[in-house]
mmCIF file of C-alpha atoms in Angstrom:
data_model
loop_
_atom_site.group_PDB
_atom_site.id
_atom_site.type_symbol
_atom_site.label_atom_id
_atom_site.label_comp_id
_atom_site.label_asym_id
_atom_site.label_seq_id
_atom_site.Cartn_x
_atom_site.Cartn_y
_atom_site.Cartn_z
ATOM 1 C CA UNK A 197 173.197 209.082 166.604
ATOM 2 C CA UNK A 198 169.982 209.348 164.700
ATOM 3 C CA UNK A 199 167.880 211.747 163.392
ATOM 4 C CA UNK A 200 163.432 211.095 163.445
ATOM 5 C CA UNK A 201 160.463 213.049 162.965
ATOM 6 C CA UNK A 202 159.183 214.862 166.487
ATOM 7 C CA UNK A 203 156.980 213.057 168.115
ATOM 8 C CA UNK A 204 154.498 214.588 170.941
ATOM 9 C CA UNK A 205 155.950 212.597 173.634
ATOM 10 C CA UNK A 206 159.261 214.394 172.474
ATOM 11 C CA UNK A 207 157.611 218.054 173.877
ATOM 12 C CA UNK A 208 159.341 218.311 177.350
ATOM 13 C CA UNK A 209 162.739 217.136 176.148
ATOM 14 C CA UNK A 210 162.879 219.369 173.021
ATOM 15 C CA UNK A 211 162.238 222.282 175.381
ATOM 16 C CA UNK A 212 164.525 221.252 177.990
ATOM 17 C CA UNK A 213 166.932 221.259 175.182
ATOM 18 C CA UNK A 214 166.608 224.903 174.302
ATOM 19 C CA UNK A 215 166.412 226.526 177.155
ATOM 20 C CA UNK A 216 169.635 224.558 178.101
ATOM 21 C CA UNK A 217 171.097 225.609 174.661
ATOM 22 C CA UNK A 218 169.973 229.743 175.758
ATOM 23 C CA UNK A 219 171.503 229.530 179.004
ATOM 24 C CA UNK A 220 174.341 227.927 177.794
ATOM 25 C CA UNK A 221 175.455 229.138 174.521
ATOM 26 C CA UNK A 222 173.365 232.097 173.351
ATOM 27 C CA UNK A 223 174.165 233.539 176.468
ATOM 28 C CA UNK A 224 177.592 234.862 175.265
ATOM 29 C CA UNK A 225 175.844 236.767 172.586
ATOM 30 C CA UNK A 226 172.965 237.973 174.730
ATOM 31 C CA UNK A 227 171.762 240.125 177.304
ATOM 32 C CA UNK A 228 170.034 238.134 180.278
ATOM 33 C CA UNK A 229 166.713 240.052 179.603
ATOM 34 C CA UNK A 230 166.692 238.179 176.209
ATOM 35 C CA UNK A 231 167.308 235.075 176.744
ATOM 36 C CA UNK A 232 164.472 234.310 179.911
ATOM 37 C CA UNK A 233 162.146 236.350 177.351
ATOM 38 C CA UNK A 234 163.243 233.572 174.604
ATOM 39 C CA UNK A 235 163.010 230.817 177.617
ATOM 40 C CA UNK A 236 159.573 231.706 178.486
ATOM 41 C CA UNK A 237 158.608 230.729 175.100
ATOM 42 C CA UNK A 238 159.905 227.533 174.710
ATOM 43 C CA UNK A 239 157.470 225.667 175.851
ATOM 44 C CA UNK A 240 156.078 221.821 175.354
ATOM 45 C CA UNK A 241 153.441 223.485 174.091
ATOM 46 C CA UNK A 242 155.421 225.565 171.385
ATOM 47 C CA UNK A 243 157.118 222.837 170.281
ATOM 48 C CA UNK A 244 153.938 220.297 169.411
ATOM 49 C CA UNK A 245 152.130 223.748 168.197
ATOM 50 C CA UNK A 246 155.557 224.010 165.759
ATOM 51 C CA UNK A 247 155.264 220.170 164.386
ATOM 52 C CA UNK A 248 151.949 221.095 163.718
ATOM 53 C CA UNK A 249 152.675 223.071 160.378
ATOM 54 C CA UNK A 250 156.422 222.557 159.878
ATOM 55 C CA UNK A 251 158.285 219.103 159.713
ATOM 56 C CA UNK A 252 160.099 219.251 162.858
ATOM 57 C CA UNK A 253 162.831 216.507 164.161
ATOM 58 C CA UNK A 254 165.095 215.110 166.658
ATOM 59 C CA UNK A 255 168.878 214.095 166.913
ATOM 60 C CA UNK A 256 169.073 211.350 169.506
ATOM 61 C CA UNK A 257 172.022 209.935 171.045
ATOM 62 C CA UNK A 258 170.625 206.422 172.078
ATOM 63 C CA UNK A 259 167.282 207.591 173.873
ATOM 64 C CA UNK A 260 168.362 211.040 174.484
ATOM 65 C CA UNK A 261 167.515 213.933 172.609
ATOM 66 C CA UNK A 262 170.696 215.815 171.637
ATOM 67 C CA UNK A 263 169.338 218.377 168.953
ATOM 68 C CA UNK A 264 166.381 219.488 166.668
ATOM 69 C CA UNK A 265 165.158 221.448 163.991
ATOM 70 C CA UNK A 266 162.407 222.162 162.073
ATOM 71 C CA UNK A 267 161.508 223.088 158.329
ATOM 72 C CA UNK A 268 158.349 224.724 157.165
ATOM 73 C CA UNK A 269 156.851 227.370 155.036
ATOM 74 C CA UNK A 270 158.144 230.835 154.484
ATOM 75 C CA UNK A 271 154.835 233.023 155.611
ATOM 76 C CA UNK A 272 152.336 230.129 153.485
ATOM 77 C CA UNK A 273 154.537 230.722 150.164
ATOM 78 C CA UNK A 274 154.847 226.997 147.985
ATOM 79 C CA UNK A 275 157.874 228.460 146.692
ATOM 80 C CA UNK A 276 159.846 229.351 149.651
ATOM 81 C CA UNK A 277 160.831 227.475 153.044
ATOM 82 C CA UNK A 278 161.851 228.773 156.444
ATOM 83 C CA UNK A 279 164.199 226.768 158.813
ATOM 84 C CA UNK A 280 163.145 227.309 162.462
ATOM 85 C CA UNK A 281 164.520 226.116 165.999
ATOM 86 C CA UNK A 282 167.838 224.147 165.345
ATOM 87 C CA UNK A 283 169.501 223.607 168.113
ATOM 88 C CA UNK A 284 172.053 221.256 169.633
ATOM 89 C CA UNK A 285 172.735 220.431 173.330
ATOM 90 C CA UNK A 286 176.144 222.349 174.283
ATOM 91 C CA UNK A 287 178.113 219.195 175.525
ATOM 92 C CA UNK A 288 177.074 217.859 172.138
ATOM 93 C CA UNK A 289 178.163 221.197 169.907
ATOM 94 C CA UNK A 290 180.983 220.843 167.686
ATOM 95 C CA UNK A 291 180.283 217.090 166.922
ATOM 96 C CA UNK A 292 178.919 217.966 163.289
ATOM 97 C CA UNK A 293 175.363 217.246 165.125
ATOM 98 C CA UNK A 294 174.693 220.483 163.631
ATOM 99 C CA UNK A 295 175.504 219.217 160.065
ATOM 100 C CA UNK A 296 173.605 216.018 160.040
ATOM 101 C CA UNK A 297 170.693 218.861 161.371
ATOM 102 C CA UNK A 298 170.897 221.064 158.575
ATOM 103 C CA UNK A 299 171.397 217.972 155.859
ATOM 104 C CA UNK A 300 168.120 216.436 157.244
ATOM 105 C CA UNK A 301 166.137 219.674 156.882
ATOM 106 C CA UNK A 302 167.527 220.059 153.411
ATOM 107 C CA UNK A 303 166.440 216.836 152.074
ATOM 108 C CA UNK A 304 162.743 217.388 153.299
ATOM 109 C CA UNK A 305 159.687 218.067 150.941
ATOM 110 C CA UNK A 306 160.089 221.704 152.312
ATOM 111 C CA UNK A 307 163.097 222.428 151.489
ATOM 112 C CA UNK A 308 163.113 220.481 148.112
ATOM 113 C CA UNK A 309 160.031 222.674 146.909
ATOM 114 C CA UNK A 310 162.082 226.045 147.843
ATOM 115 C CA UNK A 311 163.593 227.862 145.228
ATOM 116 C CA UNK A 312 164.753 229.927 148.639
ATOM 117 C CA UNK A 313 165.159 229.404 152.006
ATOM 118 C CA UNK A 314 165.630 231.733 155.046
ATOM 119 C CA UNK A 315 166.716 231.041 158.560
ATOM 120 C CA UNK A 316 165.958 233.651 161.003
ATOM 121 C CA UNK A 317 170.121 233.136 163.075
ATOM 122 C CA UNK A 318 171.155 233.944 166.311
ATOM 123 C CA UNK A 319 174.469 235.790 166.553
ATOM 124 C CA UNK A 320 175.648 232.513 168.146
ATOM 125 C CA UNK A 321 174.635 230.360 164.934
ATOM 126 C CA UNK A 322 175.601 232.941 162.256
ATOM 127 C CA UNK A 323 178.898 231.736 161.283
ATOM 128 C CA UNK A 324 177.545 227.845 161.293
ATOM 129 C CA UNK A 325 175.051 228.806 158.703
ATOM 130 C CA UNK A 326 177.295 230.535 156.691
ATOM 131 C CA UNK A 327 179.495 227.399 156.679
ATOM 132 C CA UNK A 328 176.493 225.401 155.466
ATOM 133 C CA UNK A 329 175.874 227.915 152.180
ATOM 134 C CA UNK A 330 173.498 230.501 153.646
ATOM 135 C CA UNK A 331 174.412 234.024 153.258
ATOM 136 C CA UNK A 332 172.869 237.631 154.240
ATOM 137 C CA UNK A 333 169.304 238.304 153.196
ATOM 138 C CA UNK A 334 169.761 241.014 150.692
ATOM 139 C CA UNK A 335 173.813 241.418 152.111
ATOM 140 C CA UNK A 336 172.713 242.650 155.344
ATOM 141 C CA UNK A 337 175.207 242.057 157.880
ATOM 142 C CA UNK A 338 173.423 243.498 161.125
ATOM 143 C CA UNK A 339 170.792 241.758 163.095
ATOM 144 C CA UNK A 340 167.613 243.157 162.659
ATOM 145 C CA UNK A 341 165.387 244.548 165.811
ATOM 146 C CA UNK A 342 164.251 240.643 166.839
ATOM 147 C CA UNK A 343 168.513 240.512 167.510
ATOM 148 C CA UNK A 344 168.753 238.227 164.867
ATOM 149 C CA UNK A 345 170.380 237.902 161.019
ATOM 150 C CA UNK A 346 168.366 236.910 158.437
ATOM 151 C CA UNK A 347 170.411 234.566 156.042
ATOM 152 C CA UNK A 348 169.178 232.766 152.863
ATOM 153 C CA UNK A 349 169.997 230.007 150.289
ATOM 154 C CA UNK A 350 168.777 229.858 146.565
ATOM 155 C CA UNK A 351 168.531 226.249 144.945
#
């Protein structure tokens, strides 16, 4: 396995790859209604509009994209860094895919320059992140009305 920058071409697989990941695994923590909203926006197009403004990459097994995520700026801050969009096929989950995911993001420019960094977690991803360091924003412990926690890391 490998992990590389996004590359255009990469648009239709990266969004096959979530919606499978929706259907698949977020599914058990979400309503039907949800997910197809969440679906409906992951797009091709979302994806190259994402690698536009945040560093956004790939896990590949051989040619096949197996996972991605995607590092940018917290709402324009230079202090500050967001973590959007990591996901990892579900025949692939449990592989520490995940891992190498997270490590990549944290050795990019973005993160680097952070003296925090938020990730905006599914219920399905919550206890991952919290594995990898991040905790509650501000010890809140309750998704908040986008159904999602809002976890953090200080460097």
């Amino acid at each position: 396995m490998n992990i590389r920058k996004f590359k255009e071409s990469d648009a239709k697989a990266v969004s096959d790859l979530i919606i499978k990941t929706l259907r698949t695994s977020n599914i058990k923590h979400y309503s039907n209604e949800y997910i197809e909203n969440q679906v409906r926006k992951a797009t091709p197009e979302f994806c190259i509009e994402r690698s536009q403004w945040a560093h956004f990459y790939v896990a590949c097994d051989e040619e096949t994209i197996i996972g991605c995520g995607a590092v940018g700026p917290y709402w324009g801050s230079e202090d500050e860094s967001c973590f959007f969009n990591i996901f990892v096929l579900p025949e692939y989950q449990g592989k520490g895919i995940g891992r190498q995911i997270i490590e990549t993001l944290e050795n990019d420019e973005f993160f680097l320059r952070a003296k925090r960094i938020e990730i905006p977690s599914s219920i399905t991803a919550c206890e991952f992140y919290k594995k990898m360091g991040y905790t509650y924003k501000n010890g809140i412990d309750s998704v908040d009305e986008e159904q999602l926690f809002r976890l953090e890391k200080f460097r």
